Amino acid sequence: MAANISPYKFVSKLLLLTAFFLNTKISMATNSLSFGQSLSGNQTLVSKDGTFALGFFTPGNSHKFYIGVWYNKLPGQTIFWVANRKAPVSDPTTSKLQISDLGNLVLLDSAKSPIWSSNSTAKVNIAILLDTGNLVLRNDSNSEVDIWQSFAHPTDTWMPGGWLGVNKITGEYQSLTSWKSTEDPAPGLFGQSMNPDGSDEYVLIWNGSNIYWSSGLWNGQYFSNVPGTREKTAFNFTFVDNKERKFATYTMVMDSILTRFVVDSEGQGKQWFWINNTQQWQTEFTQPLAHCDVYSLCGPFGVCDEKNPDSICRCAEGFKPASEQEWANTDWSSGCLRKSQLQCEKDGFFPMPNMRLPANIPESLNLTNEVECKEACLKNCSCTAYVYGTGCSIWKGELRNLQQPNVGGENGGTLYLRLAASDLPSPSSSNTNVVAVVVGAVAGGVVILVIVFSLVWLCRRRKIRGQAAMVEGSLVQFSYGDLQRITKNFSEKIGSGGFGSVFKGILPNSIPVAVKKLEDAVQGEKQFRAEVRTLGAIQHVNLVQLHGFCSVGNKRLLVYEYMPRSSLDSQLFSDSPTELNWEIRFQIILGTARGLAYLHEECRECIVHCDVKPDNVLLDADYNPKVSDFGMAKLIGRDFSKVLTTMRGTVGYLAPEWISGLPITPKVDVYSYGMMIFEVVSGKRNNMHSDDGSLAFYPSWASRKIVEGDVKSLLDKRLEDVDVEQLTRVCRVACWCIQDSEDQRPGMGQVVQILEGALEVNMPPVPTALQNMIGSQNSAVHSLRNEEKGESRKEMTIESFVDNEDGETTVSR
Ligand SMILES: *[C@@H]1O[C@H](CO)[C@@H](O)[C@H](O)[C@H]1NC(C)=O
Ligand SMILES: *[C@@H]1O[C@H](CO)[C@@H](O)[C@H](O)[C@H]1NC(C)=O
Ligand SMILES: *[C@@H]1O[C@H](CO)[C@@H](O)[C@H](O)[C@H]1NC(C)=O
Ligand SMILES: *[C@@H]1O[C@H](CO)[C@@H](O)[C@H](O)[C@H]1NC(C)=O
Ligand SMILES: *[C@@H]1O[C@H](CO)[C@@H](O)[C@H](O)[C@H]1NC(C)=O
Ligand SMILES: *[C@@H]1O[C@H](CO)[C@@H](O)[C@H](O)[C@H]1NC(C)=O
Ligand SMILES: *[C@@H]1O[C@H](CO)[C@@H](O)[C@H](O)[C@H]1NC(C)=O
Ligand SMILES: *[C@@H]1O[C@H](CO)[C@@H](O)[C@H](O)[C@H]1NC(C)=O
């Protein structure tokens, strides 16, 4: 606000002018509308404390007008409630919002016919806009009884103090429904409500029927999948379940923080926060994080591709958008239509490799070869696609939820899509297509599928041999003998870490795998299986996939996909000239963040990695990063002190709360990740830098350089040609990640958004703990040694970083 006028005063002045010139019936800056008064044109109701306003608004360039409520003091106009969302008016000056004779709040259009009504159950005489943003209807201004309230009829936004719920008597839900597009508040297909199956959780749901994300069950304190509800510091969730109703509501513990949860028109649920410094809204968490995981985002026969910079949705080969206009408004829900009508038995099939298969369950046919499968689909004119993988599956009718490439890795394969012969690419181009497709498929991760299939095949073969291997979910259980054979009796060691050694193995079908022998496997068989099953279900391109395990006697082994380029540290800190140019390094920085964000924010149970470092980031043939060793803390038991001991060598990545004894949250990974980024940028170990010959701790020097705006001096001298803007973003986010207080560090999801350029990042402060430990990482080592001597961890505060004793100059690495 340039002129230093508070927005509230500014608006009051405007209202004063408005009232003067228009001779309105409502009084200046009032928060209420009584029977006999009306609101038209640019008049507003303003809540008592000036935070919220109600009036006509028009979204974007739509020239349609709606009654809505927005934040009065903030620039822009952030609408969080809409009355007549389905029925706009064209002229606000001749339309009127008023209390009708029947005692309802109604909106009359220019022809004085009611186009929206509150349909209140009892007669009301006054509408009041409260300081919470809730519009309530009451019998009179002295009454405390809300006969009707906007919080019970939310639009797409869940405000603090509002609720999601169900009335058990009437069966009515209080739920959110997305806008159809950013310019059209009409109800879209995405929503959030209490789970219709009656369980104590809320869900994101498509068209009231397909759930694509859940909050996790209420456990008495929080919803298990909702970040921030764990730490009672930020959100205060309340869950009520009584005879009449069941609902969830939340408030902010610090009520000066402005926040709102929105299901946007592209199906994602986002918690937004107003950031005073930047004067902008920022998202704190987004569900589902992978946009393509929104059910039917691209509509029937639409194909989702998160990486496509032009548009996340496209139509499948042979199809065109059902509505060009809606697609142009990023409303893809109507999907795609065939370019040419099908001719039944004259049709053909178009192969779409590396595809996430349609969400609707296919018919399984008992056919043993692909030709029969294709024939079966061709013969039935309502069959739209088939897949021949482990068997023959065919789909009839619309296909939804297609994604290519299949990033999640699960439920994938080559889909053969039925097209009219005239829509099939001509044979010559289809040849090149097939070549491109094959090359693309091989490069694009079909390798993973092959491994899965080969494991399944291996397992089947063993069944035939009568050895009955057990499969848990998609995991293969190996015998110890199998693994001895596969690894040539554990002869080729490819790594070792705090949890055991890793050996290369080759499956009978020549697919390489990495076999990890766990030491210290204190856990019992049953619990080990349970944990392994959880880990096996975690699938993400940036996480190393677990394929199988072995649990015999006290032996515990894990079988992972093999990563040809080994770990990041071996690539980064090698003496030979590095192949890691800036582009690849950025890809590693971003991919690792995505993997961690998935662990923190998208798994059913949040997984804190606890040991993020370059040694635990593996690289595939194309240098795509995959985080390894997650879930280990659980596999070897929940004894964190044990993890701490095994991490002595990685003390440079440890967040202060490990040492101070504060609770361990996902933010410890954020800290370690930040430390790791510095190493990726500089190409050197953080503790191996010498500033004029003496040992210096690099990040403390680096964070000062960042604050001074000199990011280029941080860069690996071996690199040229960097995108300075990108480098600046990376360095700033790294510096935010290593802030002393976990509250100051961003969440991993935010880190991803910053790196992708979706969020701006401010200049970070120099972390004070680091500032104090320039040249002395030893104190952290020292404090850990103290712990070994039996001193209580609680007594060691962050101050131990400052406590710099002489004599210890070696770093245990
Ligand atoms: C309100 O609307 C009137 C015309 O309807 C217009 O002249 C006036 O400038 C508007 N006031 C504001 C503050 O926009
Ligand atoms: C109010 O009732 C009318 C008639 O039953 C209905 O058409 C309208 O959708 C209702 N309005 C709201 C806001 O529920
Ligand atoms: C509503 O208010 C009127 C007076 O304003 C009063 O006579 C009437 O009893 C009230 N009705 C209810 C249901 O409170
Ligand atoms: C949504 O569900 C309703 C039935 O509940 C159905 O009639 C409608 O066609 C569905 N919408 C879409 C886009 O599938
Ligand atoms: C959380 O909300 C409940 C109910 O709204 C309230 O009783 C409690 O004091 C709140 N707790 C905190 C820490 O704000
Ligand atoms: C943001 O700024 C407003 C107005 O200056 C102030 O009232 C509010 O407390 C600030 N919020 C936070 C979280 O600092
Ligand atoms: C599948 O077909 C084969 C031969 O046609 C038959 O022997 C077998 O029982 C069938 N399996 C099932 C599950 O129907
Ligand atoms: C094709 O599939 C439909 C739907 O499953 C089925 O009703 C119909 O009988 C099938 N037609 C033929 C020729 O198999």
XYZ file of C-alpha atoms in Angstrom, residues 267-673:
407
model
C -8.993 -31.250 -8.629
C -6.188 -30.567 -6.182
C -6.821 -29.695 -2.559
C -4.534 -26.880 -1.446
C -3.981 -25.187 1.880
C -3.116 -21.562 1.168
C -1.412 -19.119 3.506
C -1.186 -15.365 3.169
C 2.476 -14.328 3.343
C 2.818 -10.806 4.675
C 6.327 -10.343 3.295
C 5.478 -11.169 -0.282
C 1.849 -10.005 -0.142
C 0.835 -13.239 -1.842
C -0.949 -16.488 -1.162
C 1.299 -19.532 -0.971
C 0.341 -23.169 -0.796
C 1.565 -25.116 2.188
C 0.483 -28.515 0.985
C -1.181 -29.886 -2.075
C -3.105 -33.128 -2.353
C -2.617 -35.178 -4.384
C 0.863 -33.824 -5.037
C 1.093 -35.501 -8.439
C -1.462 -33.643 -10.504
C -2.145 -36.666 -12.716
C -3.334 -38.547 -9.619
C -6.500 -36.430 -9.662
C -9.158 -38.845 -10.841
C -10.237 -38.300 -14.455
C -8.445 -34.953 -14.610
C -8.321 -35.168 -18.403
C -11.807 -36.640 -18.858
C -12.732 -39.619 -21.047
C -9.959 -40.547 -23.513
C -7.788 -37.697 -22.224
C -4.175 -38.525 -21.387
C -2.354 -36.909 -18.487
C 1.324 -35.960 -18.689
C 2.649 -33.934 -15.780
C 5.853 -33.052 -17.615
C 4.248 -31.541 -20.699
C 4.931 -27.803 -20.425
C 2.123 -26.848 -22.823
C -0.774 -28.635 -21.216
C -0.994 -31.393 -18.667
C -3.849 -32.994 -20.633
C -3.940 -34.090 -24.247
C -6.280 -36.286 -26.242
C -5.348 -39.848 -27.124
C -4.384 -40.577 -30.736
C -7.492 -40.403 -32.940
C -9.375 -38.143 -30.503
C -10.014 -34.387 -30.247
C -11.170 -32.184 -27.344
C -14.908 -32.412 -26.724
C -14.932 -28.660 -26.136
C -12.057 -26.548 -27.445
C -13.325 -23.639 -25.387
C -13.390 -25.544 -22.098
C -9.973 -27.025 -22.792
C -8.631 -23.529 -23.426
C -9.858 -22.639 -19.903
C -7.970 -25.609 -18.415
C -11.273 -27.400 -17.877
C -10.550 -30.795 -19.354
C -13.377 -32.657 -17.627
C -15.428 -33.178 -20.773
C -12.488 -35.100 -22.219
C -12.131 -36.115 -25.847
C -14.258 -37.361 -28.722
C -13.374 -39.649 -31.608
C -12.367 -37.932 -34.806
C -14.108 -40.678 -36.804
C -16.880 -43.054 -35.806
C -15.981 -46.687 -35.245
C -16.782 -49.223 -37.966
C -16.758 -52.225 -35.667
C -14.890 -55.159 -37.193
C -13.085 -52.888 -39.671
C -11.403 -50.977 -36.800
C -7.806 -51.279 -35.739
C -5.721 -50.777 -32.613
C -3.163 -48.138 -31.723
C -0.479 -49.179 -29.239
C 0.173 -46.810 -26.321
C 3.188 -48.076 -24.393
C 4.223 -47.174 -20.860
C 0.672 -46.248 -20.007
C -1.083 -46.026 -16.667
C -4.085 -48.234 -17.369
C -7.665 -46.927 -17.133
C -9.134 -46.722 -13.652
C -12.268 -48.712 -14.393
C -11.856 -52.413 -13.758
C -11.424 -54.382 -17.006
C -12.958 -57.701 -17.945
C -10.444 -60.504 -17.689
C -10.680 -63.075 -20.416
C -9.194 -66.541 -20.123
C -7.089 -66.283 -23.272
C -3.497 -67.358 -23.565
C -2.121 -65.295 -26.426
C -2.225 -61.759 -27.644
C -3.798 -62.491 -31.019
C -6.850 -64.088 -29.381
C -7.070 -61.176 -26.974
C -7.052 -58.670 -29.819
C -9.652 -60.713 -31.728
C -11.922 -60.850 -28.685
C -11.829 -57.063 -28.357
C -12.283 -56.457 -32.079
C -15.341 -58.722 -32.210
C -17.261 -56.840 -29.539
C -17.996 -53.389 -30.915
C -18.285 -51.850 -27.446
C -14.740 -52.938 -26.536
C -12.517 -49.828 -26.608
C -9.120 -51.190 -25.575
C -7.202 -54.258 -24.549
C -4.013 -55.076 -22.727
C -2.173 -58.333 -22.971
C 0.156 -58.628 -20.015
C -0.165 -61.359 -17.435
C -3.477 -62.188 -19.130
C -6.025 -60.656 -21.443
C -7.906 -57.608 -20.150
C -10.451 -55.661 -22.156
C -12.266 -52.392 -21.452
C -15.676 -51.330 -22.681
C -16.936 -47.750 -22.964
C -15.071 -44.639 -21.842
C -11.482 -44.804 -20.634
C -10.531 -42.474 -17.814
C -7.394 -41.735 -15.826
C -4.958 -42.532 -18.616
C -1.452 -41.299 -17.980
C 1.549 -41.499 -20.284
C 4.336 -41.860 -19.353
C 3.196 -43.891 -16.390
C 5.124 -42.005 -13.743
C 3.931 -43.827 -10.647
C 5.089 -47.128 -12.143
C 2.105 -49.078 -10.850
C -0.734 -50.537 -12.912
C 0.985 -49.933 -16.227
C 1.511 -51.570 -19.593
C 0.937 -51.164 -23.307
C -2.650 -50.275 -23.991
C -4.097 -51.061 -27.407
C -6.691 -48.406 -28.158
C -9.465 -49.106 -30.648
C -9.607 -46.563 -33.444
C -11.479 -46.283 -36.720
C -9.153 -47.422 -39.521
C -9.098 -43.860 -40.882
C -7.745 -42.512 -37.551
C -4.878 -44.964 -37.393
C -1.553 -43.435 -38.387
C -0.611 -44.502 -41.926
C 1.616 -47.597 -42.073
C 4.815 -45.757 -43.041
C 4.547 -43.249 -40.248
C 3.348 -45.942 -37.905
C 6.602 -47.775 -38.534
C 8.632 -44.822 -37.394
C 6.130 -44.364 -34.633
C 6.676 -47.890 -33.491
C 10.427 -47.368 -33.511
C 10.095 -44.128 -31.565
C 7.665 -45.795 -29.256
C 9.948 -48.734 -28.595
C 12.940 -46.504 -27.958
C 10.836 -44.242 -25.769
C 9.415 -47.146 -23.862
C 12.777 -48.676 -23.131
C 14.197 -45.368 -22.022
C 11.069 -44.451 -20.159
C 11.091 -47.018 -17.455
C 9.458 -50.093 -18.919
C 12.603 -51.627 -17.494
C 10.880 -51.519 -14.139
C 7.879 -53.341 -15.488
C 10.108 -55.939 -17.021
C 11.676 -56.521 -13.645
C 8.285 -56.894 -12.035
C 7.053 -59.211 -14.729
C 10.229 -61.205 -14.668
C 9.960 -61.597 -10.940
C 6.395 -62.712 -11.349
C 7.556 -65.054 -14.072
C 10.368 -66.316 -11.910
C 7.936 -66.944 -9.169
C 5.545 -68.768 -11.480
C 8.311 -70.932 -12.815
C 9.125 -71.860 -9.287
C 5.510 -72.742 -8.711
C 5.706 -75.042 -11.678
C 8.767 -76.572 -10.130
C 6.641 -77.116 -7.094
C 8.579 -74.862 -4.764
C 5.655 -72.526 -4.064
C 7.284 -69.134 -3.567
C 5.061 -66.750 -1.695
C 4.186 -63.370 -3.067
C 3.175 -60.620 -0.701
C 1.307 -58.024 -2.715
C 3.660 -57.300 -5.566
C 6.670 -58.395 -3.521
C 8.505 -61.609 -4.205
C 9.729 -63.664 -1.314
C 13.074 -65.277 -2.002
C 14.723 -68.137 -0.202
C 18.222 -67.557 1.127
C 19.498 -70.114 -1.396
C 17.919 -68.125 -4.262
C 19.753 -65.020 -3.167
C 23.037 -66.887 -2.748
C 22.701 -68.084 -6.314
C 21.593 -64.706 -7.689
C 24.503 -62.887 -6.042
C 27.065 -65.650 -6.712
C 27.320 -66.188 -2.984
C 27.442 -62.480 -2.216
C 30.636 -61.999 -4.172
C 30.122 -58.593 -5.788
C 29.749 -55.982 -3.081
C 28.511 -52.672 -4.476
C 28.027 -50.700 -1.315
C 27.695 -50.632 2.408
C 25.888 -48.337 4.747
C 24.760 -48.055 8.296
C 22.281 -50.833 7.844
C 24.315 -53.454 6.031
C 26.078 -54.358 2.823
C 24.670 -54.347 -0.692
C 25.507 -56.922 -3.358
C 24.816 -57.058 -7.048
C 22.755 -59.972 -8.264
C 21.456 -61.179 -11.599
C 18.038 -62.804 -11.855
C 17.752 -65.920 -14.058
C 16.325 -63.715 -16.831
C 19.463 -61.501 -16.713
C 17.812 -58.565 -14.951
C 20.233 -57.083 -12.419
C 19.117 -56.387 -8.857
C 20.692 -55.027 -5.681
C 20.487 -57.290 -2.653
C 20.850 -55.685 0.736
C 21.843 -57.817 3.719
C 20.557 -56.142 6.870
C 22.754 -56.210 9.911
C 21.323 -55.458 13.305
C 17.990 -56.849 12.143
C 16.485 -56.989 15.559
C 12.938 -57.173 14.376
C 10.790 -60.262 14.541
C 9.588 -62.005 11.405
C 6.008 -60.781 11.587
C 6.798 -57.142 12.084
C 9.505 -57.294 9.430
C 6.971 -58.630 6.929
C 4.512 -55.907 7.840
C 7.112 -53.186 7.337
C 8.372 -54.731 4.119
C 4.851 -54.842 2.764
C 4.440 -51.128 3.511
C 7.725 -50.338 1.792
C 6.878 -52.510 -1.207
C 3.683 -50.550 -1.751
C 5.592 -47.271 -2.080
C 6.118 -46.534 -5.726
C 7.497 -43.334 -7.132
C 9.935 -42.556 -9.950
C 12.273 -40.917 -7.499
C 12.291 -43.694 -4.942
C 14.225 -46.925 -5.301
C 11.672 -49.694 -5.768
C 11.691 -52.688 -3.450
C 10.997 -55.869 -5.402
C 11.364 -58.621 -2.866
C 12.762 -59.818 0.393
C 14.013 -62.804 2.308
C 13.358 -63.540 5.942
C 14.777 -66.787 7.232
C 15.821 -67.419 10.809
C 17.626 -64.265 11.839
C 18.574 -63.368 8.257
C 16.834 -60.384 6.702
C 17.517 -59.349 3.113
C 15.901 -56.884 0.729
C 15.939 -57.040 -3.068
C 15.856 -53.676 -4.865
C 15.958 -52.517 -8.452
C 19.560 -52.111 -9.566
C 20.838 -48.620 -10.247
C 23.595 -48.680 -12.855
C 25.219 -45.374 -11.933
C 25.477 -46.131 -8.259
C 25.186 -43.370 -5.689
C 25.368 -39.609 -6.075
C 28.390 -39.292 -3.805
C 30.440 -41.645 -5.966
C 29.650 -39.501 -9.018
C 29.958 -36.162 -7.326
C 33.139 -36.562 -5.334
C 35.131 -38.673 -7.764
C 38.513 -37.330 -8.871
C 37.847 -38.051 -12.519
C 36.227 -35.242 -14.511
C 32.565 -35.238 -13.661
C 29.798 -35.980 -16.085
C 27.335 -34.170 -13.893
C 26.694 -30.929 -15.719
C 24.388 -28.309 -14.233
C 21.314 -29.580 -16.045
C 21.803 -33.044 -14.595
C 22.545 -31.651 -11.162
C 19.340 -29.660 -11.219
C 17.443 -32.766 -12.285
C 18.975 -34.581 -9.313
C 18.132 -31.764 -6.906
C 14.518 -31.616 -8.104
C 13.993 -35.374 -8.367
C 15.319 -35.991 -4.880
C 12.956 -33.334 -3.543
C 10.042 -35.008 -5.308
C 10.930 -38.381 -3.848
C 11.149 -36.978 -0.333
C 7.946 -34.959 -0.762
C 6.223 -38.191 -1.718
C 7.489 -39.928 1.418
C 6.447 -37.031 3.630
C 3.180 -35.985 2.134
C 1.688 -38.655 -0.034
C 2.242 -42.001 1.623
C -0.537 -43.325 3.794
C 1.770 -42.956 6.756
C 4.342 -40.196 6.650
C 7.823 -41.633 6.354
C 10.717 -39.623 7.731
C 13.852 -40.800 5.986
C 16.239 -39.755 8.799
C 19.373 -40.266 6.719
C 19.259 -38.051 3.646
C 22.719 -37.717 2.105
C 24.340 -38.156 -1.325
C 25.204 -41.770 -0.475
C 21.488 -42.519 -0.306
C 20.583 -40.954 -3.631
C 21.106 -43.465 -6.437
C 21.232 -42.689 -10.135
C 19.760 -44.638 -13.010
C 21.276 -44.870 -16.484
C 19.924 -41.410 -17.385
C 21.071 -39.879 -14.096
C 17.552 -39.736 -12.742
C 17.833 -39.718 -8.962
C 16.110 -42.238 -6.730
C 16.175 -42.006 -2.960
C 17.193 -45.255 -1.285
C 17.163 -46.608 2.254
C 13.885 -44.985 3.269
C 11.899 -46.762 5.946
C 15.061 -48.251 7.419
C 14.514 -46.738 10.826
C 11.333 -48.766 11.048
C 12.838 -51.926 9.639
C 15.486 -52.117 12.279
C 13.053 -51.100 15.005
C 11.907 -47.771 16.271
C 14.959 -47.164 18.366
C 16.098 -43.803 17.106
C 19.196 -43.644 19.240
C 20.395 -46.628 17.303
C 19.859 -44.727 14.078
C 21.752 -41.834 15.609
C 24.718 -44.032 16.379
C 24.795 -45.375 12.872
C 24.729 -41.824 11.595
C 27.859 -40.672 13.337
C 29.583 -40.577 9.991
C 26.981 -38.284 8.521
C 26.886 -35.716 11.220
C 27.145 -32.892 8.699
C 23.599 -33.623 7.590
C 22.024 -33.807 11.032
C 19.370 -31.265 11.931
C 19.868 -29.513 15.281
C 16.821 -31.217 16.769
C 18.590 -34.590 16.636
C 21.082 -33.130 19.019
C 18.812 -30.917 21.073
C 16.371 -33.735 21.706
C 13.410 -31.919 20.159
C 10.813 -34.160 18.482
C 11.859 -35.563 15.129
C 9.598 -34.431 12.263
C 9.914 -34.563 8.464
C 11.790 -31.276 8.788
C 14.940 -33.192 9.772
C 14.984 -34.530 6.222
C 14.514 -31.015 4.882
C 17.605 -29.951 6.811
C 19.709 -32.846 5.536
C 18.424 -32.238 2.041
